[in-house]
Coordinates of C-alpha atoms in Angstrom, one line a residue:
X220 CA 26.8 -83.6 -88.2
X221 CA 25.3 -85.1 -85.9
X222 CA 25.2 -82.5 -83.2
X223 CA 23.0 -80.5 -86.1
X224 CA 20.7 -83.2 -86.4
X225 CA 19.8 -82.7 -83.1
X226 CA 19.9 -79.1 -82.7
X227 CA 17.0 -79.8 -86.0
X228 CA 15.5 -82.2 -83.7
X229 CA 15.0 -79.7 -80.8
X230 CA 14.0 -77.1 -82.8
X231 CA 11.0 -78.9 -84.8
X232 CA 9.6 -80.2 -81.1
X233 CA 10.0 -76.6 -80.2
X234 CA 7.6 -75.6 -82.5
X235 CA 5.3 -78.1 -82.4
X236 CA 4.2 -78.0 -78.8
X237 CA 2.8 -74.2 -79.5
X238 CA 0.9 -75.6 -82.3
X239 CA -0.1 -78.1 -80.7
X240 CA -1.7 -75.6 -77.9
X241 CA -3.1 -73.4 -79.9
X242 CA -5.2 -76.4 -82.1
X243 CA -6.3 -77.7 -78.1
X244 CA -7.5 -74.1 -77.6
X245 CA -9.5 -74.5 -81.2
X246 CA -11.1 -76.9 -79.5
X247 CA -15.3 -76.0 -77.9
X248 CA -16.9 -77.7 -75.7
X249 CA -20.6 -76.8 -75.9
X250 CA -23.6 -77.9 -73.0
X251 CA -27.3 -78.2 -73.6
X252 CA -29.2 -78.6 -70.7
X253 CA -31.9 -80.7 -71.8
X254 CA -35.6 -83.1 -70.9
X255 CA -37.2 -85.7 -72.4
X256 CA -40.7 -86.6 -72.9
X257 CA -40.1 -89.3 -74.9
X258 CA -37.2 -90.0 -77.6
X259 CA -36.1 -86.3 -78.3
X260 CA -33.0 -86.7 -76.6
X261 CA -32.1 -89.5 -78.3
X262 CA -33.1 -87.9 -82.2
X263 CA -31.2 -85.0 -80.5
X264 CA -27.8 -86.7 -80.1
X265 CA -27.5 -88.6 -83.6
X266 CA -28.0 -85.0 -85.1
X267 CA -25.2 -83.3 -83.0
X268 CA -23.0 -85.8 -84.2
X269 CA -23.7 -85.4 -87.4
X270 CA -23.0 -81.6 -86.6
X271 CA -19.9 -82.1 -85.3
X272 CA -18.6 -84.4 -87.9
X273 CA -19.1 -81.4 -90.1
X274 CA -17.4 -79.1 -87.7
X275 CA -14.7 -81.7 -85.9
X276 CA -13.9 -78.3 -83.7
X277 CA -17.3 -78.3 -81.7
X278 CA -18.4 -80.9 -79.2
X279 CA -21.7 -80.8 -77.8
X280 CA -22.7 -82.6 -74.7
X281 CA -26.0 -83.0 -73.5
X282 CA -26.9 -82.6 -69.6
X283 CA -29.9 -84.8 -69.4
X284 CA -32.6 -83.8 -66.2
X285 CA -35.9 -84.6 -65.5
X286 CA -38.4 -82.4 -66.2
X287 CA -39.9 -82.1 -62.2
X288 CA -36.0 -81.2 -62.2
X289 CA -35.2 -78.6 -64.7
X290 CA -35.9 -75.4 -63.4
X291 CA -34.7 -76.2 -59.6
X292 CA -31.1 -77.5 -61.6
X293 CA -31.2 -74.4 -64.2
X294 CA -32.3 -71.4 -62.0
X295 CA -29.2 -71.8 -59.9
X296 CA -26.8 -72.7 -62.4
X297 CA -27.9 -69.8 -64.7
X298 CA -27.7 -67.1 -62.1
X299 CA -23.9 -68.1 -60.7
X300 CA -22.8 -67.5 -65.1
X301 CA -19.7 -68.7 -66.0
X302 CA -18.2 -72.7 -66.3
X303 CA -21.7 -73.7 -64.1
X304 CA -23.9 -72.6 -66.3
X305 CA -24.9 -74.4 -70.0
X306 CA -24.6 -72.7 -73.4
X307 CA -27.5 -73.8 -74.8
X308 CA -31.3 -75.0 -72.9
X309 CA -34.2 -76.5 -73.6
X310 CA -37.1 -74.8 -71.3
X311 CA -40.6 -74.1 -71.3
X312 CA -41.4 -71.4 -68.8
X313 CA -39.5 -68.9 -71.7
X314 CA -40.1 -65.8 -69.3
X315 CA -38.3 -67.2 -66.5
X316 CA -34.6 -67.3 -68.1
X317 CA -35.1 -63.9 -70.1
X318 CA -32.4 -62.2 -67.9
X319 CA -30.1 -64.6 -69.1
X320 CA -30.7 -65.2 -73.1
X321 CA -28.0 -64.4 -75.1
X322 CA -29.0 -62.6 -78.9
X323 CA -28.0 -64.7 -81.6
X324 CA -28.6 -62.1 -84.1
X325 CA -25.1 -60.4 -84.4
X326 CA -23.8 -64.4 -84.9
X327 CA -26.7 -65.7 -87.4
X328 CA -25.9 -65.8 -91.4
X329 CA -29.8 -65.6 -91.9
X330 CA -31.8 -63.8 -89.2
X331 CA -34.3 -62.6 -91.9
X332 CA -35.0 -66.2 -92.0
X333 CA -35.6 -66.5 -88.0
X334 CA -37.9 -63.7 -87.9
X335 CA -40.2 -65.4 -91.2
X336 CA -40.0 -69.1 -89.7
X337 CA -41.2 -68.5 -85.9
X338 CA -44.7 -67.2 -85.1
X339 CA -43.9 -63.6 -83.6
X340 CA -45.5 -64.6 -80.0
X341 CA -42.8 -66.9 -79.6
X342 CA -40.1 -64.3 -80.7
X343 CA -41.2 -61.9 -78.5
X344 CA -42.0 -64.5 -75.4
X345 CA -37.6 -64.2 -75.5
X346 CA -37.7 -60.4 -75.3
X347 CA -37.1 -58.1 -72.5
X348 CA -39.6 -55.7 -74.0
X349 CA -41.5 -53.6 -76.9
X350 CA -37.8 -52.1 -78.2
X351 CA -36.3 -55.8 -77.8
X352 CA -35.8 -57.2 -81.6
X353 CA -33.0 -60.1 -80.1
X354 CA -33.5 -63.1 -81.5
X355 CA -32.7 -65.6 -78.5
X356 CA -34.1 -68.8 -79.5
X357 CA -37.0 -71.7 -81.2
X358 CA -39.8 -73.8 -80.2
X359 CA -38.4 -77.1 -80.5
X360 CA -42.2 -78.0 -81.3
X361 CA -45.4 -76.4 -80.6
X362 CA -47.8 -78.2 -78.0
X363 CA -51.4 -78.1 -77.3
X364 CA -53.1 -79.5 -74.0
X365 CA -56.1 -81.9 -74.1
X366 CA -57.5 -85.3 -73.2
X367 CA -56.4 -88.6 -73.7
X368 CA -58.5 -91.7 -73.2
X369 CA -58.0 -95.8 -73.1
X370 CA -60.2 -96.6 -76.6
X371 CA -60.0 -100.1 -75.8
X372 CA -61.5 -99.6 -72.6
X373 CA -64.4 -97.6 -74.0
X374 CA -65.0 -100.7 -76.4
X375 CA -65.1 -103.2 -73.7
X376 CA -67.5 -100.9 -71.7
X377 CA -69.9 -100.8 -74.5
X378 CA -70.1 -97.3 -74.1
X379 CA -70.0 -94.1 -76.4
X380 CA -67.1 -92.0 -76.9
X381 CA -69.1 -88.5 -76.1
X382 CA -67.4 -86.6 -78.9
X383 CA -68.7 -89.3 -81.7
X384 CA -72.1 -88.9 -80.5
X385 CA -72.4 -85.5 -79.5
X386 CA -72.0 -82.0 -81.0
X387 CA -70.5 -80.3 -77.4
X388 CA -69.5 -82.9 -75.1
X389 CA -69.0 -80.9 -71.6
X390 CA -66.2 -81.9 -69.3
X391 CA -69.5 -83.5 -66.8
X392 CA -70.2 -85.2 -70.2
X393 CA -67.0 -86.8 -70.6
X394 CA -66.2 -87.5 -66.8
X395 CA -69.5 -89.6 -66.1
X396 CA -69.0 -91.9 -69.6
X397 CA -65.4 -92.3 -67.8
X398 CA -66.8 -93.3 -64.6
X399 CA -69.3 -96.0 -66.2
X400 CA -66.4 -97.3 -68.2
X401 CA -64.1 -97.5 -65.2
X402 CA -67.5 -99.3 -63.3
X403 CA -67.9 -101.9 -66.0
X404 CA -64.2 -102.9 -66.9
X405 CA -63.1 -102.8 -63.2
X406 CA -60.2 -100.3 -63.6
X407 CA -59.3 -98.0 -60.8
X408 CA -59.3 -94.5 -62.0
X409 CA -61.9 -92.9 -64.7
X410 CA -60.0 -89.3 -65.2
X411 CA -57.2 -87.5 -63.9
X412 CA -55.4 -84.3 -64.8
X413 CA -51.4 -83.4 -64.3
X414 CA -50.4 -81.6 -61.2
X415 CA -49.9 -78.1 -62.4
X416 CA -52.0 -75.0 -63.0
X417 CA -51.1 -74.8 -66.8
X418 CA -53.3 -78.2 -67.4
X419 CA -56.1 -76.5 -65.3
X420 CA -56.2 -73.0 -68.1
X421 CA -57.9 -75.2 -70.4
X422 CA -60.6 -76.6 -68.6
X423 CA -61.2 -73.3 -67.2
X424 CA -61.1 -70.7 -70.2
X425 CA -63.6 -73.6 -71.7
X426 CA -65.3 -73.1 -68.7
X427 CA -65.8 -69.4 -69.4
X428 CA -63.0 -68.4 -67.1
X429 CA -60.7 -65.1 -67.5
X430 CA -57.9 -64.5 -66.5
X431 CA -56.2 -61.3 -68.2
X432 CA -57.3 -57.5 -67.6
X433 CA -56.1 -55.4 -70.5
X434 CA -53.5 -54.2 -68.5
X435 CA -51.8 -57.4 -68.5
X436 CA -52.7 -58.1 -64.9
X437 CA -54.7 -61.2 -63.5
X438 CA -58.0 -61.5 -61.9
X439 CA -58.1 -65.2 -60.7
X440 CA -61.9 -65.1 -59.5
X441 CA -64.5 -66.6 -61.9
X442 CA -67.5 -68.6 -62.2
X443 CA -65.4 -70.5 -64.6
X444 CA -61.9 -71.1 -62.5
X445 CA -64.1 -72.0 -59.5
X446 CA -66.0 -74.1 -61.4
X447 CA -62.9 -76.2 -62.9
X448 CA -61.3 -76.1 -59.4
X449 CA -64.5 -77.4 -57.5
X450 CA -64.7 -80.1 -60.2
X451 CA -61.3 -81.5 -59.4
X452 CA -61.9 -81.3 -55.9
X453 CA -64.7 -83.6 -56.8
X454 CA -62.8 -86.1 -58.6
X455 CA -60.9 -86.6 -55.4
X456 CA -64.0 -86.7 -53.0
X457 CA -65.3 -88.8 -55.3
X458 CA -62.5 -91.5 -55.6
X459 CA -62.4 -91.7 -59.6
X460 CA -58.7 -89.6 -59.7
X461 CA -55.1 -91.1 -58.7
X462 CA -54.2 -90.3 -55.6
X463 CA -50.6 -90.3 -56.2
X464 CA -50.9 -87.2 -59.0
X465 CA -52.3 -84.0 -57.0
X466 CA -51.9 -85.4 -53.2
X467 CA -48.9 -87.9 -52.8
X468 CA -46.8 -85.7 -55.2
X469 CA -44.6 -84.2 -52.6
X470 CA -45.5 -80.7 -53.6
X471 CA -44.2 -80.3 -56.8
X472 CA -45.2 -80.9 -60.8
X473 CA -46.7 -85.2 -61.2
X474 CA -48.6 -86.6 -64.0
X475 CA -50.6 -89.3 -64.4
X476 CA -48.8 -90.7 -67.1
X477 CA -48.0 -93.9 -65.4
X478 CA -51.4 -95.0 -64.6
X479 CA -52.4 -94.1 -67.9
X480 CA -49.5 -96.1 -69.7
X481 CA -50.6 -99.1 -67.3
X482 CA -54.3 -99.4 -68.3
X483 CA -55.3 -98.0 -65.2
X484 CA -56.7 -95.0 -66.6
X485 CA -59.8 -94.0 -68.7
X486 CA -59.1 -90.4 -69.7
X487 CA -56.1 -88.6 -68.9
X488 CA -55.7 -84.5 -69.4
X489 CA -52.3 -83.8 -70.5
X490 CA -51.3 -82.7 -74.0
X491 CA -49.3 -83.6 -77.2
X492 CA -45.7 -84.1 -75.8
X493 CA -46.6 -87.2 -74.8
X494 CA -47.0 -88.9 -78.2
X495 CA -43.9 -90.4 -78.6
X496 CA -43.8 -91.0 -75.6
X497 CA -47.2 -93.4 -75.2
X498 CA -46.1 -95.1 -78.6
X499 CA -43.5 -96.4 -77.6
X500 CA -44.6 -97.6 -73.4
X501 CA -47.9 -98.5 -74.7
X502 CA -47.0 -100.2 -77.8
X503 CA -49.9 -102.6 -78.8
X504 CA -51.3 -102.9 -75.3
X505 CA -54.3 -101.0 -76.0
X506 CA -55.7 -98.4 -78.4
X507 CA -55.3 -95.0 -77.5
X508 CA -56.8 -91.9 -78.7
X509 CA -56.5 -88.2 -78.5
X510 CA -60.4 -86.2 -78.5
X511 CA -61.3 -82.8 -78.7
X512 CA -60.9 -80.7 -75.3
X513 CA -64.5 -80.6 -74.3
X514 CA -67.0 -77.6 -74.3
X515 CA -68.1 -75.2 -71.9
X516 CA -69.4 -71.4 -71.9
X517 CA -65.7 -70.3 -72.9
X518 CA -66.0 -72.9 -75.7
X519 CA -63.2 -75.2 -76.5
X520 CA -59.8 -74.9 -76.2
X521 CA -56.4 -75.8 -75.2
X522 CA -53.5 -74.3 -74.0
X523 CA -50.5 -73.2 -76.9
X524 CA -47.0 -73.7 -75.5
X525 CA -44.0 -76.2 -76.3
X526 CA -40.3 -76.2 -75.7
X527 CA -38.2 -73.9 -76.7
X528 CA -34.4 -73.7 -77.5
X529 CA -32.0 -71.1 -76.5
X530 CA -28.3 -69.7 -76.0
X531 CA -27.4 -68.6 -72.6
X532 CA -25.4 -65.3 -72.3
X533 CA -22.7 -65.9 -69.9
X534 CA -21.2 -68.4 -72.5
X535 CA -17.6 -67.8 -73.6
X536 CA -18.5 -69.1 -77.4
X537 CA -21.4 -67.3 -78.5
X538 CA -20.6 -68.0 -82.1
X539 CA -20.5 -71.5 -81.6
X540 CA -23.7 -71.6 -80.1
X541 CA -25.6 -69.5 -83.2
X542 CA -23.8 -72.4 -85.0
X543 CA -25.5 -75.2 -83.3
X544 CA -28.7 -73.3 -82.7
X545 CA -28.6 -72.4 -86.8
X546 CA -28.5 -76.2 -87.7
X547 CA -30.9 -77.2 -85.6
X548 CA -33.2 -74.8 -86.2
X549 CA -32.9 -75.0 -89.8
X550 CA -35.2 -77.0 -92.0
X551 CA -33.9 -80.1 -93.1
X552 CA -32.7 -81.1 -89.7
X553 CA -35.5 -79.0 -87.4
X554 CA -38.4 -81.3 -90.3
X555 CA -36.4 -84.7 -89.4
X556 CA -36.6 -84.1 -85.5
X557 CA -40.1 -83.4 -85.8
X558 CA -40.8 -86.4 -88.2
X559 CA -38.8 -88.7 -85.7
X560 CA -39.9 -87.4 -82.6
X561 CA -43.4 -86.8 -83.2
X562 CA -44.1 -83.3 -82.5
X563 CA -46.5 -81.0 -83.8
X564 CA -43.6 -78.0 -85.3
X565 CA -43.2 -75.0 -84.5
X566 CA -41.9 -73.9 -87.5
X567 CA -44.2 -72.1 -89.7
X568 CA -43.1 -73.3 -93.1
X569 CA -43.0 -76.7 -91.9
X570 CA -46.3 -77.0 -90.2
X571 CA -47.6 -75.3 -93.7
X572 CA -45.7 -78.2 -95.8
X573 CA -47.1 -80.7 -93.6
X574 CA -44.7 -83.9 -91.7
X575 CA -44.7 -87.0 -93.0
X576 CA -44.0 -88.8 -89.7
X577 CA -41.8 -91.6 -88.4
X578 CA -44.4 -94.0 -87.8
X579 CA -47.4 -96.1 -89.1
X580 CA -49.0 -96.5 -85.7
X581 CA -52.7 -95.3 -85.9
X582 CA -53.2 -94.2 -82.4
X583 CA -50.1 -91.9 -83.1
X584 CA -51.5 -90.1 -86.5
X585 CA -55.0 -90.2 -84.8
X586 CA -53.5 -88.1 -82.0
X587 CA -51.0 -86.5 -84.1
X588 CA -54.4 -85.1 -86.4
X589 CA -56.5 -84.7 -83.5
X590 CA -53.8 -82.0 -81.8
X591 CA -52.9 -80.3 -85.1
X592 CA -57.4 -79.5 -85.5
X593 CA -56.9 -78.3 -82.1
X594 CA -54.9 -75.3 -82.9
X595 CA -57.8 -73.3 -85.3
X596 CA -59.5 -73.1 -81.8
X597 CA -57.0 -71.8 -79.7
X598 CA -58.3 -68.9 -77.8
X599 CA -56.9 -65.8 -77.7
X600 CA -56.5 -65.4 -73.6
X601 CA -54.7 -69.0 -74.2
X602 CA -52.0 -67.4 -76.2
X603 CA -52.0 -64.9 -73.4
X604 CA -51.6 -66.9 -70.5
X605 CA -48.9 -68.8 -71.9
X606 CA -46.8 -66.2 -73.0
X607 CA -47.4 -63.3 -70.2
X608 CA -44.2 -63.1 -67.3
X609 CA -46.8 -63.4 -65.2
X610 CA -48.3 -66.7 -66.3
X611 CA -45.7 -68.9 -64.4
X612 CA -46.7 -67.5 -60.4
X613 CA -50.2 -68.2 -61.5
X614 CA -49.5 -71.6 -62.8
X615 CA -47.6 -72.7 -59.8
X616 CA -50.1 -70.9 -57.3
X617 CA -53.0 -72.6 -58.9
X618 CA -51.2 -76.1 -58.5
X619 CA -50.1 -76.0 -55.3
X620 CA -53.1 -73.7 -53.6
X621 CA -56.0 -76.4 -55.3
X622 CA -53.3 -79.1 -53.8
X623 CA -53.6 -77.3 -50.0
X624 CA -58.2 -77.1 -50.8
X625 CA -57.7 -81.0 -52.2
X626 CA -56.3 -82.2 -48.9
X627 CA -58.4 -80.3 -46.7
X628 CA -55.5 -76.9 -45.2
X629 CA -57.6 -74.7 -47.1
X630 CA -60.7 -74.0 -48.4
X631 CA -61.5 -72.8 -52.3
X632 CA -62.0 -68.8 -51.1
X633 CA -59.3 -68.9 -49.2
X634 CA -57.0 -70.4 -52.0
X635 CA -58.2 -67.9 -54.2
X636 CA -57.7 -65.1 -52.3
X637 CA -53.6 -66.5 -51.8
X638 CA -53.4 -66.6 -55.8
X639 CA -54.3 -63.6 -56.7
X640 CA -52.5 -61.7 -53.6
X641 CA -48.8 -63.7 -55.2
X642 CA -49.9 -62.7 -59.0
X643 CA -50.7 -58.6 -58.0
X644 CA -47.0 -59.2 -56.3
X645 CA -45.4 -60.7 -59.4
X646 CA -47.8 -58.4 -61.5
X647 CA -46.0 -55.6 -59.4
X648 CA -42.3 -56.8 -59.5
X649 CA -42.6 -57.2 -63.3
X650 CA -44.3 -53.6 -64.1
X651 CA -43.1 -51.8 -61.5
X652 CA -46.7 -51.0 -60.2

């Protein structure tokens, strides 16, 4: 009897350890390489978990970098495939990774409802090409560039804002009320703009600058990129700018977000991402306010761009990852991360519906408003700057080549002339031409 017992005994272990294997090979483990501008991350994780107490199967870890980081951390890991690369990422030069997307379509329950919630641009800004219908991934929100300035500063100064008393307020407008109010208050720095060529495309198409030949290649010379360029050359001769932002940077992508967040700062061109981030550094310090990007021959307008989520095709669970990328992109949960996190969406039926956001702080809704009325006057080159394979060599080019004229290796002509020879080569390796 009691030899059977055992024999029982041995047999039911027997079988358990297999099952047991087989539910630890049930088991996915999902990566997102991610940034923060501000809380994202943070909204990010308490919905995964909510995910994966719905699906107790899926684990998803976030890899958090900084942004200066992300491309020098992805590139590599992306290109080697397999266990080093993530399955998901959160990017937003969207051209750069399109090698490596993986098309969600054949995994998606809906992708009818993909192709109606995304604005085609940022569809196709995934695709390989004009017979590509893949859908790869979302904008996590839509962004705008534009100014920022101190409002409390303004107040003590005693001086105007120049887009409450005038129609058109230039960029000279703006700069020289910044300079007084730095003059009266005693602050170090009137204006300052972030160290990369995709905050300089505003300024410039408002500027009257072009950029795109019908082609699809670039001409970089124009009255209107020289005279943005030459103007931030200025602000440095001058002594109004931050030192630290275009010369001390060490070469790569700086902002002047820290000087701004410290009261150093009168106006500060950046764009919409950093929100959340300001309301919560800044806090009550000081009133802050988004204002219209200023006026020039090319008008007024920003730059369109944003984050943007995708699944990366060297994973080994594709239909996992058109799982996670479903949820977050649907609705309900894509309308609470915008809500919390302060973004302007990217999701057509949302922005239509409008956000009732996560806050009651007035320089956020202010800024919040301000961005979304800057959309309507979006140029069309802007659209086609962000979007083009091309548009990442010219942003980098621009930042570092007015970076080599602002410290005195090279002058303005010659920097120009290096631009454009590295775009016509990128122009060339994209189109075969």
């Amino acid at each position: 009897m009691k030899l059977r017992t055992v024999l029982l005994l041995v047999l039911v272990v027997a079988l358990a350890v297999p099952a047991a294997s087989i539910m630890a090979q049930d088991q996915v483990e999902l990566r997102i390489m991610w940034y923060n501008d501000g809380n994202e991350g943070e909204v990010l994780r308490d919905l995964l978990d909510r995910f994966e107490e719905e699906h107790p199967n899926i684990t998803v870890e976030i890899d958090t970098v900084a942004y200066a980081d992300l491309d020098k951390t992805l590139q590599p890991q992306v290109e080697a495939g397999g266990a080093n690369a993530p399955d998901i990422v959160r990017v937003t030069d969207t051209a750069r990774y399109r090698p490596f997307y993986l098309d969600l379509t054949p995994y998606l329950p809906d992708p009818d409802y993909w192709e109606a919630s995304f604005a085609e641009p940022v569809l196709n800004s995934f695709r390989k090409g004009a017979d590509d219908t893949g859908i790869y991934g979302f904008p996590t929100q839509f962004t705008v560039t534009g100014p920022f300035i101190n409002r409390t500063l303004f107040d003590q100064a005693g001086v105007d804002v120049p887009s409450e008393v005038m129609d058109e307020p230039t960029w000279n407008d703006w700069v020289e009320a910044a300079v007084e109010v730095a003059e009266v208050t005693g602050v170090p720095y009137a204006v300052a703009i972030d160290r990369t060529g995709h905050r300089v495309w505003g300024p410039a198409l408002s500027n009257g600058a072009t950029f795109l030949n019908e082609d699809g290649s670039f001409t970089v010379d124009s009255p209107g990129f020289r005279e943005t360029a030459q103007m931030i050359i200025d602000w440095h001769e001058r002594g109004i700018t931050p030192l630290g932002v275009w010369v001390e940077s060490g070469g790569e992508y700086a902002s002047a977000r820290p000087e701004f967040v410290n009261g150093q700062l009168v106006m500060y061109m950046s764009g919409s991402w950093q929100i959340a981030g300001f309301a919560g550094d800044i806090g009550d310090t000081f009133d802050w306010q988004a204002v219209p990007n200023p006026y020039g021959e090319g008008g007024s307008t920003g730059i369109p761009g944003g984050a943007v989520m995708a699944g990366i095709n060297t994973t080994a669970h594709p239909e996992e990852v058109a799982m996670v990328m479903d949820y977050l992109a649907s609705v309900d949960v894509l309308t609470e991360f915008t809500a919390r996190t302060l973004f302007i969406p990217g999701h057509i039926g949302i922005a239509e519906a409008g956000v009732e956001y996560d806050t009651d702080d007035p320089s956020v809704l202010q800024a919040l408003n301000t961005f979304l009325a800057e959309v309507p006057k979006l140029s069309e080159e802007a659209y086609g700057l962000q979007y083009s394979p091309i548009g990442f060599p010219l942003n980098v080019n621009i930042r570092d080549r007015l970076g080599q004229v602002i410290v005195g290796e090279l002058t303005l002509d010659e920097a120009i002339v290096m631009i454009q020879e590295t775009v016509d080569e990128a122009y060339a390796e994209v189109y075969g031409e």
